[in-house]
Coordinates of C-alpha atoms in Angstrom, one line a residue:
M85 CA 45.5 214.5 -89.7
T86 CA 44.6 210.8 -90.0
N87 CA 42.0 210.1 -91.9
R88 CA 39.1 208.0 -89.9
K89 CA 37.0 205.8 -91.9
K90 CA 33.5 205.8 -90.5
K91 CA 31.8 202.1 -89.5
R92 CA 29.2 201.4 -93.0
P93 CA 26.8 198.7 -91.6
P94 CA 26.7 195.3 -93.7
S95 CA 25.5 194.4 -96.4
G96 CA 21.9 193.0 -96.3
G97 CA 21.1 196.4 -94.5
Y98 CA 21.8 194.8 -91.2
R99 CA 21.1 197.8 -88.6
E100 CA 21.9 197.7 -84.6
P101 CA 18.8 195.9 -82.8
R102 CA 17.4 199.0 -80.7
P103 CA 17.7 198.5 -77.3
A104 CA 14.6 197.0 -74.9
P105 CA 12.6 199.9 -73.4
A106 CA 13.6 200.4 -70.2
K107 CA 10.6 198.4 -68.0
D108 CA 8.8 200.4 -65.6
P109 CA 9.8 199.5 -61.7
A110 CA 7.4 197.1 -60.4
P111 CA 5.5 198.7 -58.1
R112 CA 6.6 199.0 -54.1
R113 CA 4.6 196.3 -51.6
G114 CA 2.6 197.8 -48.4
F115 CA 3.2 197.0 -45.3
L116 CA 0.7 194.4 -45.5
D117 CA 1.7 193.1 -48.7
Q118 CA 5.2 192.2 -47.3
F119 CA 3.6 189.0 -45.4
L120 CA -0.1 189.2 -46.5
T121 CA 0.6 187.9 -50.0
P122 CA 0.6 184.8 -50.5
R123 CA 2.6 182.2 -53.4
A124 CA 0.5 181.7 -56.0
T125 CA 0.1 177.4 -56.1
A126 CA -1.7 175.3 -57.6
D127 CA -1.2 171.9 -55.6
S128 CA -0.3 171.9 -52.2
A129 CA 0.1 168.8 -49.4
M130 CA -2.5 170.7 -47.2
P131 CA -4.2 167.2 -45.2
K132 CA -7.4 167.6 -45.5
L133 CA -10.1 169.5 -42.8
R134 CA -11.0 166.0 -41.4
T135 CA -8.2 164.3 -41.7
S136 CA -6.5 167.3 -39.9
V137 CA -9.0 166.9 -37.2
A138 CA -8.9 163.0 -37.0
R139 CA -4.6 162.9 -36.3
G140 CA -5.0 165.1 -34.2
C141 CA -7.6 163.2 -32.5
V142 CA -5.3 160.1 -32.9
T143 CA -2.0 162.0 -30.9
V144 CA -3.9 162.8 -28.5
A145 CA -5.7 160.3 -27.5
G146 CA -3.2 157.9 -27.9
I147 CA 0.1 159.7 -25.9
P148 CA -0.8 159.3 -22.2
T149 CA 0.4 162.3 -21.0
F150 CA -1.9 164.1 -22.1
V151 CA -4.8 162.7 -21.0
I152 CA -3.7 162.9 -17.8
G153 CA -1.2 166.0 -17.9
T154 CA -4.8 167.7 -19.2
F155 CA -6.1 166.2 -16.0
A156 CA -3.8 167.0 -13.5
L157 CA -3.6 171.4 -14.8
L158 CA -7.1 171.6 -15.1
F159 CA -6.8 170.4 -11.1
V160 CA -4.1 172.8 -10.3
L161 CA -5.8 175.7 -11.3
W162 CA -9.4 175.0 -10.0
V163 CA -7.8 174.4 -7.1
I164 CA -6.0 177.9 -7.1
L165 CA -8.8 179.7 -8.4
V166 CA -11.0 178.5 -5.7
A167 CA -7.7 179.6 -2.8
L168 CA -8.2 183.2 -4.3
G169 CA -12.1 183.0 -3.8
Y170 CA -13.7 181.6 -7.2
Q171 CA -16.9 180.6 -6.6
G172 CA -17.7 178.8 -10.0
P173 CA -19.1 177.4 -12.2
F174 CA -16.5 175.3 -13.1
A175 CA -18.9 175.5 -16.5
T176 CA -16.2 177.8 -17.4
F177 CA -13.2 175.8 -17.1
V178 CA -13.6 173.9 -20.5
S179 CA -12.5 176.8 -22.3
A180 CA -8.9 176.1 -19.8
L181 CA -6.4 175.7 -22.7
A182 CA -8.1 177.0 -24.9
L183 CA -6.1 178.4 -28.1
P184 CA -5.9 181.8 -28.1
P185 CA -8.4 184.8 -29.4
L186 CA -11.1 182.0 -28.1
G187 CA -9.2 180.8 -24.8
T188 CA -8.9 185.3 -23.9
S189 CA -12.6 185.2 -22.9
F190 CA -11.2 182.7 -20.1
D191 CA -9.1 185.2 -19.5
A192 CA -11.2 187.6 -19.0
T193 CA -13.7 186.1 -16.7
L194 CA -11.8 184.9 -14.2
A195 CA -10.4 187.8 -13.6
T196 CA -13.6 190.1 -13.3
S197 CA -14.9 187.0 -11.0
I198 CA -12.0 186.9 -8.7
F199 CA -10.5 190.2 -9.4
G200 CA -13.7 192.5 -9.3
L201 CA -13.2 195.6 -12.3
Q202 CA -10.6 197.4 -10.8
G203 CA -8.0 194.8 -10.1
G204 CA -9.6 192.6 -13.9
I205 CA -6.3 194.5 -15.8
V206 CA -3.9 193.2 -13.8
G207 CA -5.8 189.6 -13.4
I208 CA -6.1 189.1 -16.9
T209 CA -2.3 189.6 -17.3
A210 CA -1.3 187.3 -14.8
F211 CA -3.4 184.3 -17.0
V212 CA -2.9 185.3 -20.0
L213 CA 1.1 185.3 -19.2
F214 CA -0.3 182.0 -17.7
R215 CA -2.1 181.0 -20.7
G216 CA 1.2 181.8 -22.9
V217 CA 3.2 179.9 -20.0
V218 CA 1.2 176.3 -21.4
I219 CA 0.0 177.3 -24.8
A220 CA 4.3 177.3 -25.5
L221 CA 4.5 174.0 -24.0
L222 CA 1.9 172.0 -25.1
T223 CA 2.8 173.3 -28.9
A224 CA 6.5 171.9 -28.1
A225 CA 5.0 168.9 -27.1
V226 CA 2.2 168.2 -29.2
V227 CA 4.9 169.1 -32.0
E228 CA 7.5 166.0 -30.5
A229 CA 4.2 163.9 -30.6
L230 CA 3.6 163.8 -34.5
D231 CA 7.6 164.1 -35.2
T232 CA 8.5 160.2 -33.3
G233 CA 5.0 158.9 -31.6
R234 CA 5.9 160.2 -28.1
V235 CA 6.3 162.7 -26.0
T236 CA 10.2 163.1 -23.8
R237 CA 11.8 165.7 -21.4
A238 CA 13.1 167.0 -25.0
S239 CA 10.2 168.8 -25.6
L240 CA 10.5 171.2 -23.1
P241 CA 13.9 173.4 -24.0
S242 CA 11.5 173.6 -27.6
G243 CA 8.9 175.2 -25.9
L244 CA 10.9 177.6 -23.2
R245 CA 12.4 178.9 -26.8
A246 CA 9.0 179.0 -28.0
L247 CA 7.4 180.7 -24.9
P248 CA 8.0 184.5 -26.2
V249 CA 5.3 183.5 -29.6
S250 CA 3.5 182.2 -27.6
L251 CA 3.2 184.7 -25.4
A252 CA 2.6 187.0 -27.9
T253 CA -0.2 185.0 -29.3
S254 CA -1.9 185.3 -26.2
V255 CA -1.5 189.4 -25.9
I256 CA -2.9 189.8 -29.9
G257 CA -5.9 187.8 -28.5
V258 CA -7.2 190.3 -25.5
A259 CA -6.4 192.6 -28.9
F260 CA -9.6 190.6 -30.6
L261 CA -11.3 190.8 -28.1
T262 CA -10.8 194.2 -26.9
L263 CA -11.0 195.8 -30.5
S264 CA -14.3 193.0 -31.1
S265 CA -16.3 194.0 -28.2
F266 CA -15.7 197.7 -28.3
F267 CA -16.7 197.7 -32.4
A268 CA -19.7 194.9 -31.1
P269 CA -22.4 196.6 -29.7
L270 CA -22.0 199.7 -32.0
L271 CA -23.3 197.5 -34.5
G272 CA -26.3 196.1 -32.8
P273 CA -26.9 193.2 -31.5
G274 CA -26.7 190.8 -34.8
F275 CA -23.9 192.4 -36.6
G276 CA -22.0 192.3 -33.3
I277 CA -22.2 188.8 -32.9
L278 CA -20.8 188.2 -36.3
I279 CA -17.7 191.0 -35.1
Q280 CA -17.5 189.0 -31.8
V281 CA -17.4 185.4 -33.4
G282 CA -15.2 186.5 -36.4
G283 CA -13.0 188.2 -34.3
L284 CA -12.3 184.6 -33.0
V285 CA -11.5 183.6 -36.0
L286 CA -9.7 185.2 -37.7
G287 CA -7.7 185.7 -34.3
V288 CA -6.7 181.9 -35.1
Y289 CA -6.7 181.8 -38.7
L290 CA -3.9 184.6 -38.6
F291 CA -1.7 183.4 -35.5
V292 CA -2.5 179.6 -34.6
F293 CA 1.2 178.5 -36.5
A294 CA 3.0 180.8 -34.8
P295 CA 4.0 179.0 -32.2
V296 CA 4.1 175.6 -33.9
I297 CA 6.9 178.0 -36.4
A298 CA 9.0 178.8 -33.0
V299 CA 9.1 174.9 -32.2
A300 CA 9.9 173.3 -35.5
E301 CA 11.9 176.0 -37.4
R302 CA 13.8 178.3 -34.4
R303 CA 12.2 181.1 -36.2
T304 CA 12.1 185.0 -34.8
L305 CA 9.4 186.5 -32.7
P306 CA 8.0 188.8 -36.2
D307 CA 9.0 186.5 -38.5
C308 CA 6.8 184.0 -36.7
L309 CA 3.7 185.6 -36.3
T310 CA 4.4 186.7 -39.7
R311 CA 5.3 184.3 -41.8
S312 CA 1.7 182.3 -39.5
M313 CA -0.2 184.7 -41.3
R314 CA 1.2 184.2 -45.4
A315 CA 1.0 180.1 -44.0
A316 CA -2.9 180.6 -42.9
R317 CA -3.1 182.9 -46.5
L318 CA -1.6 179.7 -48.6
P319 CA -4.4 179.9 -51.7
G320 CA -7.1 176.2 -51.6
V321 CA -5.9 175.3 -48.1
G322 CA -9.4 175.5 -46.1
N323 CA -7.6 177.2 -43.2
L324 CA -9.6 180.1 -43.0
G325 CA -13.1 177.0 -42.8
M326 CA -10.3 175.2 -39.9
A327 CA -10.0 177.9 -37.7
A328 CA -14.7 178.4 -38.3
L329 CA -14.4 174.9 -37.8
Y330 CA -12.8 175.1 -34.1
V331 CA -14.3 178.6 -33.4
I332 CA -17.9 177.6 -33.5
P333 CA -18.2 174.8 -32.6
A334 CA -16.4 175.2 -29.6
I335 CA -18.4 179.4 -28.9
A336 CA -21.4 176.8 -29.0
I337 CA -20.2 174.5 -26.2
I338 CA -19.7 178.1 -24.1
V339 CA -22.7 178.9 -24.0
A340 CA -25.1 175.6 -23.7
P341 CA -27.4 175.8 -20.9
G342 CA -27.5 172.6 -19.5
K343 CA -24.3 171.1 -19.4
P344 CA -22.2 169.6 -16.7
G345 CA -21.0 172.3 -14.4
N346 CA -23.4 175.1 -15.0
V347 CA -24.2 175.2 -10.9
I348 CA -22.1 177.6 -8.6
G349 CA -20.7 175.9 -5.9
V350 CA -16.5 174.6 -5.3
N351 CA -17.3 171.2 -5.2
P352 CA -18.0 169.4 -9.5
T353 CA -19.6 166.5 -9.8
A354 CA -18.1 163.8 -11.9
A355 CA -19.8 164.2 -14.8
A356 CA -18.8 167.9 -14.7
W357 CA -15.0 167.0 -14.1
A358 CA -15.7 164.1 -17.1
F359 CA -16.8 166.5 -19.1
V360 CA -14.5 169.4 -18.7
L361 CA -11.7 167.1 -19.4
V362 CA -12.8 165.6 -22.7
V363 CA -13.4 169.5 -23.6
N364 CA -9.8 170.8 -23.4
L365 CA -8.2 167.7 -24.9
L366 CA -10.3 168.6 -27.5
H367 CA -8.3 172.1 -28.0
V368 CA -5.0 170.3 -27.6
A369 CA -6.1 168.0 -30.3
M370 CA -7.6 170.6 -32.0
L371 CA -3.6 172.6 -31.9
A372 CA -2.6 169.3 -32.9
A373 CA -4.5 169.5 -36.9
F374 CA -3.0 173.2 -36.7
A375 CA 0.7 171.3 -35.9
F376 CA 0.4 168.6 -38.3
R377 CA -1.8 171.5 -41.4
Y378 CA 1.6 173.3 -40.9
L379 CA 4.2 171.0 -41.2
A380 CA 2.6 169.0 -44.0
V381 CA 3.4 172.7 -46.4
A382 CA 6.0 174.3 -44.6
D383 CA 8.7 173.7 -47.6
E384 CA 5.6 176.0 -49.3
V385 CA 5.2 178.8 -47.4
P386 CA 6.8 182.3 -49.1
E387 CA 9.7 183.3 -47.2
A388 CA 9.1 187.7 -46.9
S389 CA 11.3 190.3 -49.0
P390 CA 14.4 190.0 -48.6
R391 CA 13.5 193.9 -47.4
A392 CA 10.9 192.3 -44.1
R393 CA 14.1 189.9 -43.5
A394 CA 16.7 192.6 -43.3
A395 CA 14.4 195.1 -41.0
D396 CA 13.8 191.9 -38.6
R397 CA 17.7 191.1 -38.4
R398 CA 17.3 195.1 -37.4
R399 CA 15.5 194.1 -34.5

């Protein structure tokens, strides 16, 4: 048998370093953390609120297609609803082009006024579908206007691709409105109003970017919704304040007494038409402002986790 010599450590007392202890695996992230936890970032390209609103207003007011198209849409919608039996007031139409879930209250009001409580479910479904189509087409037009300074027929295919996402945000708007209406009476008048307003702000805050993402990036429905949440929660960009800046004045306009068109009747005055047109153009301008904000920081939004992307592909 051959004698095997034991290996001796080199001179100088050198010893092989002990392996580092294995680190505990990172804690498993929960379902909400996968898309709600934002990436830490010190600086962001997100425009300021004033800059965003100004850009949205300039974009909409500077393109005649938005002004003419908004008036035509309001006129056709008014004629159809009067034919179905709606008797006013015309001032309700200040929310005709409001973003979900704010516009959902308009859908519920029309459905109840025309079809009653029993037929309201069918009616609100039809109005929600209509809102989904309108928001998808408007979003595509707004994104093209921000990119090229004009609106052409080329935005139509993009709007059709964004239709599932826009319909989803409209349905989510119904859910937000229903939940806030359910919990508000349980907390009393004061807290009830806060719950209802907070639900509208939260719905805009989390999902307003989803149709923009569908138009600009052609992602899947789940990815658009979750990416909208992650974009909204980018630190230090003021998206919650932007949502509140949109929702609270819009509610004030809805409940304000004495506004033009606040009288029951099927023949709105010229002042009522002008008032409703201007407010709806402001809704479109706010859509353009939100789109402008997302497009400015699209590269900063973190991607979903690998597990979430794999689940998305399986769908």
